[in-house]
Coordinates of C-alpha atoms in Angstrom, one line a residue:
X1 CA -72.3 -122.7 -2.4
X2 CA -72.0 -118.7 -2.3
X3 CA -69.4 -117.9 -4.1
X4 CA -67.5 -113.8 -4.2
X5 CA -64.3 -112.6 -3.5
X6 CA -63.0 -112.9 -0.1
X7 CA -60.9 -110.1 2.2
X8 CA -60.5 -109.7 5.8
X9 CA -63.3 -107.3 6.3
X10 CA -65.5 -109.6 4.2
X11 CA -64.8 -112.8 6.2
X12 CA -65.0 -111.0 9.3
X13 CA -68.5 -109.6 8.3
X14 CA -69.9 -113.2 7.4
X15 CA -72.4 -114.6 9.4
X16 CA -73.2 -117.8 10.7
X17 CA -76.3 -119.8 9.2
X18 CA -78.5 -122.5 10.4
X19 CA -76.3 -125.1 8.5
X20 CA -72.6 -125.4 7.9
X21 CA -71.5 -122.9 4.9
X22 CA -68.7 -122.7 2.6
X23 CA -67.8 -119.4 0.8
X24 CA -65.6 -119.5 -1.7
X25 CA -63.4 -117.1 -3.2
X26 CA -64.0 -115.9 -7.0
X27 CA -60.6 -114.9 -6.8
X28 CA -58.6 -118.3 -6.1
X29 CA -60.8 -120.6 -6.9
X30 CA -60.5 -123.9 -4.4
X31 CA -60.2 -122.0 -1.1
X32 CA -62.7 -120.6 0.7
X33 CA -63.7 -120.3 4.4
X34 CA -66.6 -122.5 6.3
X35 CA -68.7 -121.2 8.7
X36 CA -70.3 -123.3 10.9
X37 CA -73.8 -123.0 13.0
X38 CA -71.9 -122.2 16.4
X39 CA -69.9 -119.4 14.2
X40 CA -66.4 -120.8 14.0
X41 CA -64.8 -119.8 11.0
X42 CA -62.2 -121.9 9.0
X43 CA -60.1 -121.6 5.9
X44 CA -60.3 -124.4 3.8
X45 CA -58.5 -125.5 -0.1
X46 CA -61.1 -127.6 -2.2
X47 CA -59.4 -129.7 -5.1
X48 CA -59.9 -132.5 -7.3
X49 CA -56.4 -134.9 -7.6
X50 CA -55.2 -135.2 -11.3
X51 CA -54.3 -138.7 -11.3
X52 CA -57.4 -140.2 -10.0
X53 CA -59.8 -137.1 -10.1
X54 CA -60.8 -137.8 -6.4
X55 CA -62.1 -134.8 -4.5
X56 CA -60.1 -133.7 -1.5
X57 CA -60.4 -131.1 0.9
X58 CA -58.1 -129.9 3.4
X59 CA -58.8 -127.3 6.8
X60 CA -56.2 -125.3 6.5
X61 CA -56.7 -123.7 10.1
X62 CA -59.1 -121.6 12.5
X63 CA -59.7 -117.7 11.2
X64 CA -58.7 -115.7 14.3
X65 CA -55.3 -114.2 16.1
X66 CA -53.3 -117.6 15.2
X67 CA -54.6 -117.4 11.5
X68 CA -55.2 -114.4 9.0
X69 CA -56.7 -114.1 6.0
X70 CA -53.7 -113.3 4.3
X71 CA -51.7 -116.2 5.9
X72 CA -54.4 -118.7 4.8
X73 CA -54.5 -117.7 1.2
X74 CA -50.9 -117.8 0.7
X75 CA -50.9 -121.7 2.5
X76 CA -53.7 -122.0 0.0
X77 CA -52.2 -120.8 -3.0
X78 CA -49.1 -123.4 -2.2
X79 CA -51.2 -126.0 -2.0
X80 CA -53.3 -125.5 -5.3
X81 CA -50.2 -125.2 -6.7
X82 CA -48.7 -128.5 -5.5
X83 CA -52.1 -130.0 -6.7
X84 CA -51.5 -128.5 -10.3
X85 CA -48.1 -130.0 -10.5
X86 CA -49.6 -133.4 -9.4
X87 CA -49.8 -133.2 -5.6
X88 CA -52.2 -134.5 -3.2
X89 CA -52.2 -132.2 0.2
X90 CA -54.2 -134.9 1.9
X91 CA -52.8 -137.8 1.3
X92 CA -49.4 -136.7 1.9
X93 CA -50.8 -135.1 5.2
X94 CA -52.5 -138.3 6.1
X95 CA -49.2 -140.0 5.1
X96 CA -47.2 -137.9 7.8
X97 CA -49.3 -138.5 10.4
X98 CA -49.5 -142.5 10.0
X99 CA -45.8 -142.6 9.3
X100 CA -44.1 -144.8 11.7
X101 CA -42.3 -143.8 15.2
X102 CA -39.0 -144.4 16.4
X103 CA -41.3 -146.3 18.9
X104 CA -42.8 -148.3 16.3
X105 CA -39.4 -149.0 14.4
X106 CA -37.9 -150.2 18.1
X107 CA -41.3 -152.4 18.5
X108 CA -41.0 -153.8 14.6
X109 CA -37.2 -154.3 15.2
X110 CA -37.5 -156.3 18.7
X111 CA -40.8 -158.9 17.5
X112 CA -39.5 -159.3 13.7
X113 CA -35.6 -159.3 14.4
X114 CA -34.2 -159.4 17.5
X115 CA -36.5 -162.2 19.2
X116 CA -36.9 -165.0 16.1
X117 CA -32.3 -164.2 15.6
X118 CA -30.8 -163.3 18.6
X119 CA -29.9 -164.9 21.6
X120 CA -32.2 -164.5 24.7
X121 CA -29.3 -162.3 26.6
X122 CA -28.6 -159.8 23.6
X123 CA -32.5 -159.3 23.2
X124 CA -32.8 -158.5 26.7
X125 CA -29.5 -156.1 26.2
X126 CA -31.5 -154.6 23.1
X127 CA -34.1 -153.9 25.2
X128 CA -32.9 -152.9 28.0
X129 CA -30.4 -150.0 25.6
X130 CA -34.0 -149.4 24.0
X131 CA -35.9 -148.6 26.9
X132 CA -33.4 -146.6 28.7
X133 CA -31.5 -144.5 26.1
X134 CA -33.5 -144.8 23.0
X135 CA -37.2 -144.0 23.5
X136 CA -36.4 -141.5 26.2
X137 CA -35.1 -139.1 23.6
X138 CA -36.5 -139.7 19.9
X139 CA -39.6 -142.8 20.5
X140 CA -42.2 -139.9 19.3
X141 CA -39.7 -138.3 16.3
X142 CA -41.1 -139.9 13.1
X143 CA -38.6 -142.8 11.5
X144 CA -38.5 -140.7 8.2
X145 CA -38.0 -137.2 10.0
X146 CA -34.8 -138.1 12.0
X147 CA -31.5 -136.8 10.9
X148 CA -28.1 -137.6 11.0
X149 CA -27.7 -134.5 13.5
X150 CA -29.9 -135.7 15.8
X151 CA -28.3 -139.3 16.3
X152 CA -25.0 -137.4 16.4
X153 CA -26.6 -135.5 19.2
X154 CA -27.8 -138.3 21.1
X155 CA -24.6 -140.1 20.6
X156 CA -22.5 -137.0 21.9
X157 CA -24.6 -137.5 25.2
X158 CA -23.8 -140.5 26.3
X159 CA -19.6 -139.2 25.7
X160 CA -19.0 -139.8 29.7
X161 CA -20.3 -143.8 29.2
X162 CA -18.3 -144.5 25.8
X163 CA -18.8 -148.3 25.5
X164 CA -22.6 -148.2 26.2
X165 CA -23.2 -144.8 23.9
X166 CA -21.3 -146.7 21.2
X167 CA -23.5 -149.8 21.7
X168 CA -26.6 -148.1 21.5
X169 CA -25.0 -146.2 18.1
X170 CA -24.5 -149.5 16.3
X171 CA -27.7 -150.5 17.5
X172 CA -29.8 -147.6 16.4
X173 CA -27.6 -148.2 13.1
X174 CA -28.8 -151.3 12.4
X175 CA -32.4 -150.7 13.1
X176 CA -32.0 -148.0 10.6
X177 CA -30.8 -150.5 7.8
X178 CA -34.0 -152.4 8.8
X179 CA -35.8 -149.2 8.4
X180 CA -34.9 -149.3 5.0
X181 CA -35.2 -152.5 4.3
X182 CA -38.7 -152.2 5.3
X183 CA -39.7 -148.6 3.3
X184 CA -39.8 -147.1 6.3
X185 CA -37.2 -144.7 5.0
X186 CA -34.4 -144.4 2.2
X187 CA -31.3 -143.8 4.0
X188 CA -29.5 -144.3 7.4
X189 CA -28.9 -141.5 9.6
X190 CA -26.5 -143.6 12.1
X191 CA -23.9 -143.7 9.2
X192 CA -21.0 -141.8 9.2
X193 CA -21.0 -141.0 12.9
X194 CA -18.0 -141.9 14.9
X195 CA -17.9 -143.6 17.6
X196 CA -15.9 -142.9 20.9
X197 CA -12.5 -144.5 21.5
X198 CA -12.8 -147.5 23.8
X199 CA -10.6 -148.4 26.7
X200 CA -10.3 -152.4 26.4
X201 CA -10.0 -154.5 29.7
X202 CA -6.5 -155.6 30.0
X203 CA -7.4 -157.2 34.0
X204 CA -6.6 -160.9 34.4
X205 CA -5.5 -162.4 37.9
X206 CA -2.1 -163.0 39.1
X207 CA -1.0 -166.2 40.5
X208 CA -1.3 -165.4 43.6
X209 CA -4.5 -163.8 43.2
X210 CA -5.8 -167.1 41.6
X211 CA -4.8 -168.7 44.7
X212 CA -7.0 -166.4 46.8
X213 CA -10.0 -167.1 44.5
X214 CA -9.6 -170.9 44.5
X215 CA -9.5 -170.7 48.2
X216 CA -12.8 -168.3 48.4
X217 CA -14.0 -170.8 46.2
X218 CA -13.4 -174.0 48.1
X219 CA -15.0 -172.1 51.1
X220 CA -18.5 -170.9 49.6
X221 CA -21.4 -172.9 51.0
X222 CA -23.2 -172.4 47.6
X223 CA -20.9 -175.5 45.6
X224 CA -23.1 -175.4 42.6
X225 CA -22.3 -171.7 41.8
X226 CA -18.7 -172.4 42.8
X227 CA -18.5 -175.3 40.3
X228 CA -20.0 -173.1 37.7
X229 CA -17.0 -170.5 38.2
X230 CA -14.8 -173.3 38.1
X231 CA -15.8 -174.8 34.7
X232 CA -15.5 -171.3 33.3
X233 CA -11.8 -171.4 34.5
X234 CA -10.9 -174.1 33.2
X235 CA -12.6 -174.1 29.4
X236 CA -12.2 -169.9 29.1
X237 CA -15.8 -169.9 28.5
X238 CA -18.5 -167.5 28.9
X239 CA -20.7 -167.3 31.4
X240 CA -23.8 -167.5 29.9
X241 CA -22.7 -170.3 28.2
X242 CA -21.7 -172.6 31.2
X243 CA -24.6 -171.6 33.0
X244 CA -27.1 -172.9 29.7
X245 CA -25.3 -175.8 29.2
X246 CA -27.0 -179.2 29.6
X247 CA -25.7 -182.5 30.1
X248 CA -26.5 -183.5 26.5
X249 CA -23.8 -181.2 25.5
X250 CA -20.9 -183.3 26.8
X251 CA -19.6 -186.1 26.1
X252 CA -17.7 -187.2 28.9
X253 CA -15.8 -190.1 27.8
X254 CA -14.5 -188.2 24.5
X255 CA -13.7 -185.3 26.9
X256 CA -15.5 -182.9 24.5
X257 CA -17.6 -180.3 25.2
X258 CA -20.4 -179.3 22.2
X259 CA -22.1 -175.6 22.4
X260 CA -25.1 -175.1 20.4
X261 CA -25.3 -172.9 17.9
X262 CA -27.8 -170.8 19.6
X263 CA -25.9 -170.7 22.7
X264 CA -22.7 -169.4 21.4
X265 CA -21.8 -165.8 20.5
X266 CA -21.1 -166.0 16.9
X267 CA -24.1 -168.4 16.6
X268 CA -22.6 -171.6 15.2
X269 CA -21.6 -175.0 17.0
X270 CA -18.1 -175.5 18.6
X271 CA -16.8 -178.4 20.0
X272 CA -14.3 -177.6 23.0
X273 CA -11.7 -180.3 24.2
X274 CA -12.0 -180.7 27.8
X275 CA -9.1 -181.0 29.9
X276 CA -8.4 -183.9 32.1
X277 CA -9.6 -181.5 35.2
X278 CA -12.8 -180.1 34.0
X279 CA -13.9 -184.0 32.8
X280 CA -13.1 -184.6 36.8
X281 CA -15.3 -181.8 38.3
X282 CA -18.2 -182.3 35.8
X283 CA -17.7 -186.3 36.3
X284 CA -18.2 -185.3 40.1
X285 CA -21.2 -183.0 39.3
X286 CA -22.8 -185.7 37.5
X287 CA -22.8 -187.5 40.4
X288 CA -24.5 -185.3 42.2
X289 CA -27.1 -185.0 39.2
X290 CA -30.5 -184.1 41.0
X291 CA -32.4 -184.9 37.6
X292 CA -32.3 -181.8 35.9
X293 CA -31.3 -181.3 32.3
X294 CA -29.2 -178.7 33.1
X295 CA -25.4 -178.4 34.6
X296 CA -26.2 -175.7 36.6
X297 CA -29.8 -175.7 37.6
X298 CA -31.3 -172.9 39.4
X299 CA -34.2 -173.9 42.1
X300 CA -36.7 -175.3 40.4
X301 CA -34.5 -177.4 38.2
X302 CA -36.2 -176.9 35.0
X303 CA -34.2 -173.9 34.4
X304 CA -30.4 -173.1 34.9
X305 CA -28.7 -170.7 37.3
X306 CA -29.6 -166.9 36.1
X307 CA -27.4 -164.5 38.4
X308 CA -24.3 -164.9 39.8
X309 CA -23.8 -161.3 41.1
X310 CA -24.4 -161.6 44.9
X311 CA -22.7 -165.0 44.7
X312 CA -20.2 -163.7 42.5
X313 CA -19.0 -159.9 45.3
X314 CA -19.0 -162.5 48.0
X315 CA -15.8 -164.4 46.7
X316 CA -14.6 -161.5 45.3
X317 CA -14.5 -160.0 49.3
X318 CA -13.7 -163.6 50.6
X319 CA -10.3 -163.0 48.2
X320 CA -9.6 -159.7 49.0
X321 CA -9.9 -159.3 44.9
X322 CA -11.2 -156.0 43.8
X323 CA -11.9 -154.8 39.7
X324 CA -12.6 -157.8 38.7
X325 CA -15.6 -159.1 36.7
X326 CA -17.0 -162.9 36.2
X327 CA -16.0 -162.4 32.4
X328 CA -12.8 -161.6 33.5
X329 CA -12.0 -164.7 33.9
X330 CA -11.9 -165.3 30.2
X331 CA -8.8 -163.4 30.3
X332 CA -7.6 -165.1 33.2
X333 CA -7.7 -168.5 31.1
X334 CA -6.2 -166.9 27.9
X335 CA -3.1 -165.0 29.9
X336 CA -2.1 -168.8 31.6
X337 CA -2.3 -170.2 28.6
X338 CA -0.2 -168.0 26.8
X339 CA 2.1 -167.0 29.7
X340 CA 2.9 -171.1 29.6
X341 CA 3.5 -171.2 25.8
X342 CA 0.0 -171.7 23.7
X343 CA 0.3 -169.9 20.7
X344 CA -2.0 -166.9 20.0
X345 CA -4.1 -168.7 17.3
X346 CA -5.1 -171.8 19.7
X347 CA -5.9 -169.5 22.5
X348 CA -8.2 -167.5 20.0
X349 CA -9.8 -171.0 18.8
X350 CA -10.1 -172.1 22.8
X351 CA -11.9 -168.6 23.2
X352 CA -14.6 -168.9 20.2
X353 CA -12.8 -165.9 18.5
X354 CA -13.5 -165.6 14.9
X355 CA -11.0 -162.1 14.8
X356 CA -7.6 -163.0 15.2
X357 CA -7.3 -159.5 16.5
X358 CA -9.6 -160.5 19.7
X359 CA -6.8 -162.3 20.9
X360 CA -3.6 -160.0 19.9
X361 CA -4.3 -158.1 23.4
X362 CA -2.4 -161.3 25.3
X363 CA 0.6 -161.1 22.6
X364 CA 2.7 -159.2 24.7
X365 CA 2.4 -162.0 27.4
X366 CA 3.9 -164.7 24.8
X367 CA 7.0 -162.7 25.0
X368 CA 7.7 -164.3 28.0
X369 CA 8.6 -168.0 27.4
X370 CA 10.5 -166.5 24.6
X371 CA 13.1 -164.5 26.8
X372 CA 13.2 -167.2 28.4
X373 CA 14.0 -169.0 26.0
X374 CA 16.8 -166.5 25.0
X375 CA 18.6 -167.0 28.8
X376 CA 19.0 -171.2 27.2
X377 CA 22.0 -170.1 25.5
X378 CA 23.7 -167.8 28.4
X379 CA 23.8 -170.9 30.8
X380 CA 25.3 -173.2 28.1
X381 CA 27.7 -170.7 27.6
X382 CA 28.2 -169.4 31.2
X383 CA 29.0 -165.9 29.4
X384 CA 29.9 -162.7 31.3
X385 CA 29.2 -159.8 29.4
X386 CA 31.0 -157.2 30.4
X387 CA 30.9 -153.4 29.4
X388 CA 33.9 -151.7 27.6
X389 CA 34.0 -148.3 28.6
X390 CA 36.9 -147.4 26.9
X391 CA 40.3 -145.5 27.6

């Protein structure tokens, strides 16, 4: 191919030929600018890769008002240099632009993670944090490219939702361990970052309040979903896990319930005692046992009870009870248990906690019984204190 040493003037002088033509300059050897029949001009580096003496070459860009001669040579001569030194321009170009996407790392993270170890409700919450916070802002930014600025940005974002910006930080953390895990990159950007205080829920029902709801309860032409309520009550469970629960998990005569593993939050089996009240409503749901496998079956009977929420703001308005949610009730359990004299540590065991620190936000409710214990000694005595105020 011709070969002479290339200048503006000279490239702009060139003319196209019948086939595509490569000139290259005498002066740098490697770049050069091609010419094809329709006239379009481009700068181009030519080199041969020292470790496996491949033949690469790389367009550098189109000659014209976006590209000078000047500004090609100089991207030239950095590339021939990073050839010299061992580099491959191509393959590290290619490399960039097959390196996986946030969008990809949220896809690998959901099929080879999330789905085969999580439960089905904290996929779906994974999801749902995915599709809503996390690919609307980075799912084109390269896995490899994103920095620790740029979660700190998102993070700061979401300041006026704390709980769910912090959420979607420790989840974006942990794909990022994957990330690593899976040479995706060598480092985790989510580290370090703070995350916003939280505000934890201190709302349990009052007595009288507990009334109300039993009452609302009592009342609600849908029984099934009002029994499901009232199992929750009285065990302290969760939800999800009263709604899941089948009939092979109880044993009725033992007065034991048995959550699977994979129905629980920390993922292993727990055996519940049942109390003498929630053996009677179950024994009484039984009863009414249409065939289904499941306590709580939804219509079809092959699956449980999904959503409580329209069943849920009805007793809540039948009650006059306002701020309170169906987890709530968790704390409703724990706060009678502890306001009557159960220790801390059998509340926490009752609840499924395996932080002793979960339960510490009832501990100023156990004060109770013990001032009252205190006033045991005042009626025995039948003291009067009285206050000296001197002379």
């Amino acid at each position: 191919m011709p070969k002479q040493r290339l200048s503006k003037s000279i490239v702009d002088q060139l003319e196209a030929l019948d086939t595509e033509t490569v000139y290259w300059d005498a002066a740098l050897p490697g770049f050069g600018v091609r010419i094809k029949p329709s006239g379009s001009k481009s700068y181009v580096v030519q080199y041969r890769v020292r470790s496996s003496g491949r033949s690469r070459r790389k367009t550098i860009g189109q000659h014209g008002p976006l590209m000078s001669f000047a500004q090609a040579r100089s991207i030239a001569t950095g590339l021939l240099s990073d050839v010299v030194r061992g580099g491959d321009p191509v393959a590290e170009a290619r490399a960039i632009r097959v390196a996986p996407t946030v969008q990809d790392l949220c896809n690998q993270y959901l099929e080879a993670h999330a789905i085969p170890k999580k439960r089905p409700k904290s996929v779906a919450n994974d999801r749902s944090m995915i599709d809503r916070l996390i690919l609307p802002e980075m799912a084109a930014h390269k896995v490899s490219e994103v920095g620790h600025k740029d979660i700190q940005s998102f993070h700061n974002s979401l300041k006026a939702t704390p709980y769910q910006a912090n959420r979607a930080l420790s989840l974006l953390s942990k794909m990022f361990e994957l990330a690593i895990k899976w040479g995706m990159r060598s480092d985790n950007p989510a580290k370090g970052i703070g995350k916003f205080q939280e505000e934890k829920r201190h709302r349990w029902l009052s007595q009288d309040e507990l009334n109300r709801l039993g009452q609302a309860l009592d009342r609600h032409p849908n029984q099934t979903a009002a029994n499901a309520i009232r199992l929750q009550l009285l065990t302290g469970a969760r939800i999800g896990e009263v709604l899941t629960a089948k009939w092979s998990d109880f044993d009725l005569d033992r007065g034991v319930w048995i959550k699977p593993s994979h129905h629980t939050k920390q993922k292993r089996t727990e055996h519940l005692p049942l109390s003498s009240a929630a053996v009677t409503l179950l024994s009484g749901v039984m009863s009414n046992r249409a065939g289904s496998d499941f306590v709580f079956p939804g219509r079809s009977g092959d699956k449980p009870m999904i959503d409580l929420k329209k069943f849920w703001r009805s007793v809540l308005s039948v009650a006059e009870i306002s701020d309170y949610r169906i987890h709530d009730n968790r704390h409703t359990y724990a706060s009678q248990l502890v306001s009557n004299g159960a220790s801390l540590a059998i509340v926490g065991r009752l609840l499924g906690h395996t932080n002793p620190m979960t339960t510490q936000r009832y501990a100023h409710i156990a004060d109770d019984p013990l001032r009252a214990a205190t006033e045991v000694m005042v009626g025995k005595m039948k003291l009067t204190v009285s206050v000296n105020k001197g002379t």
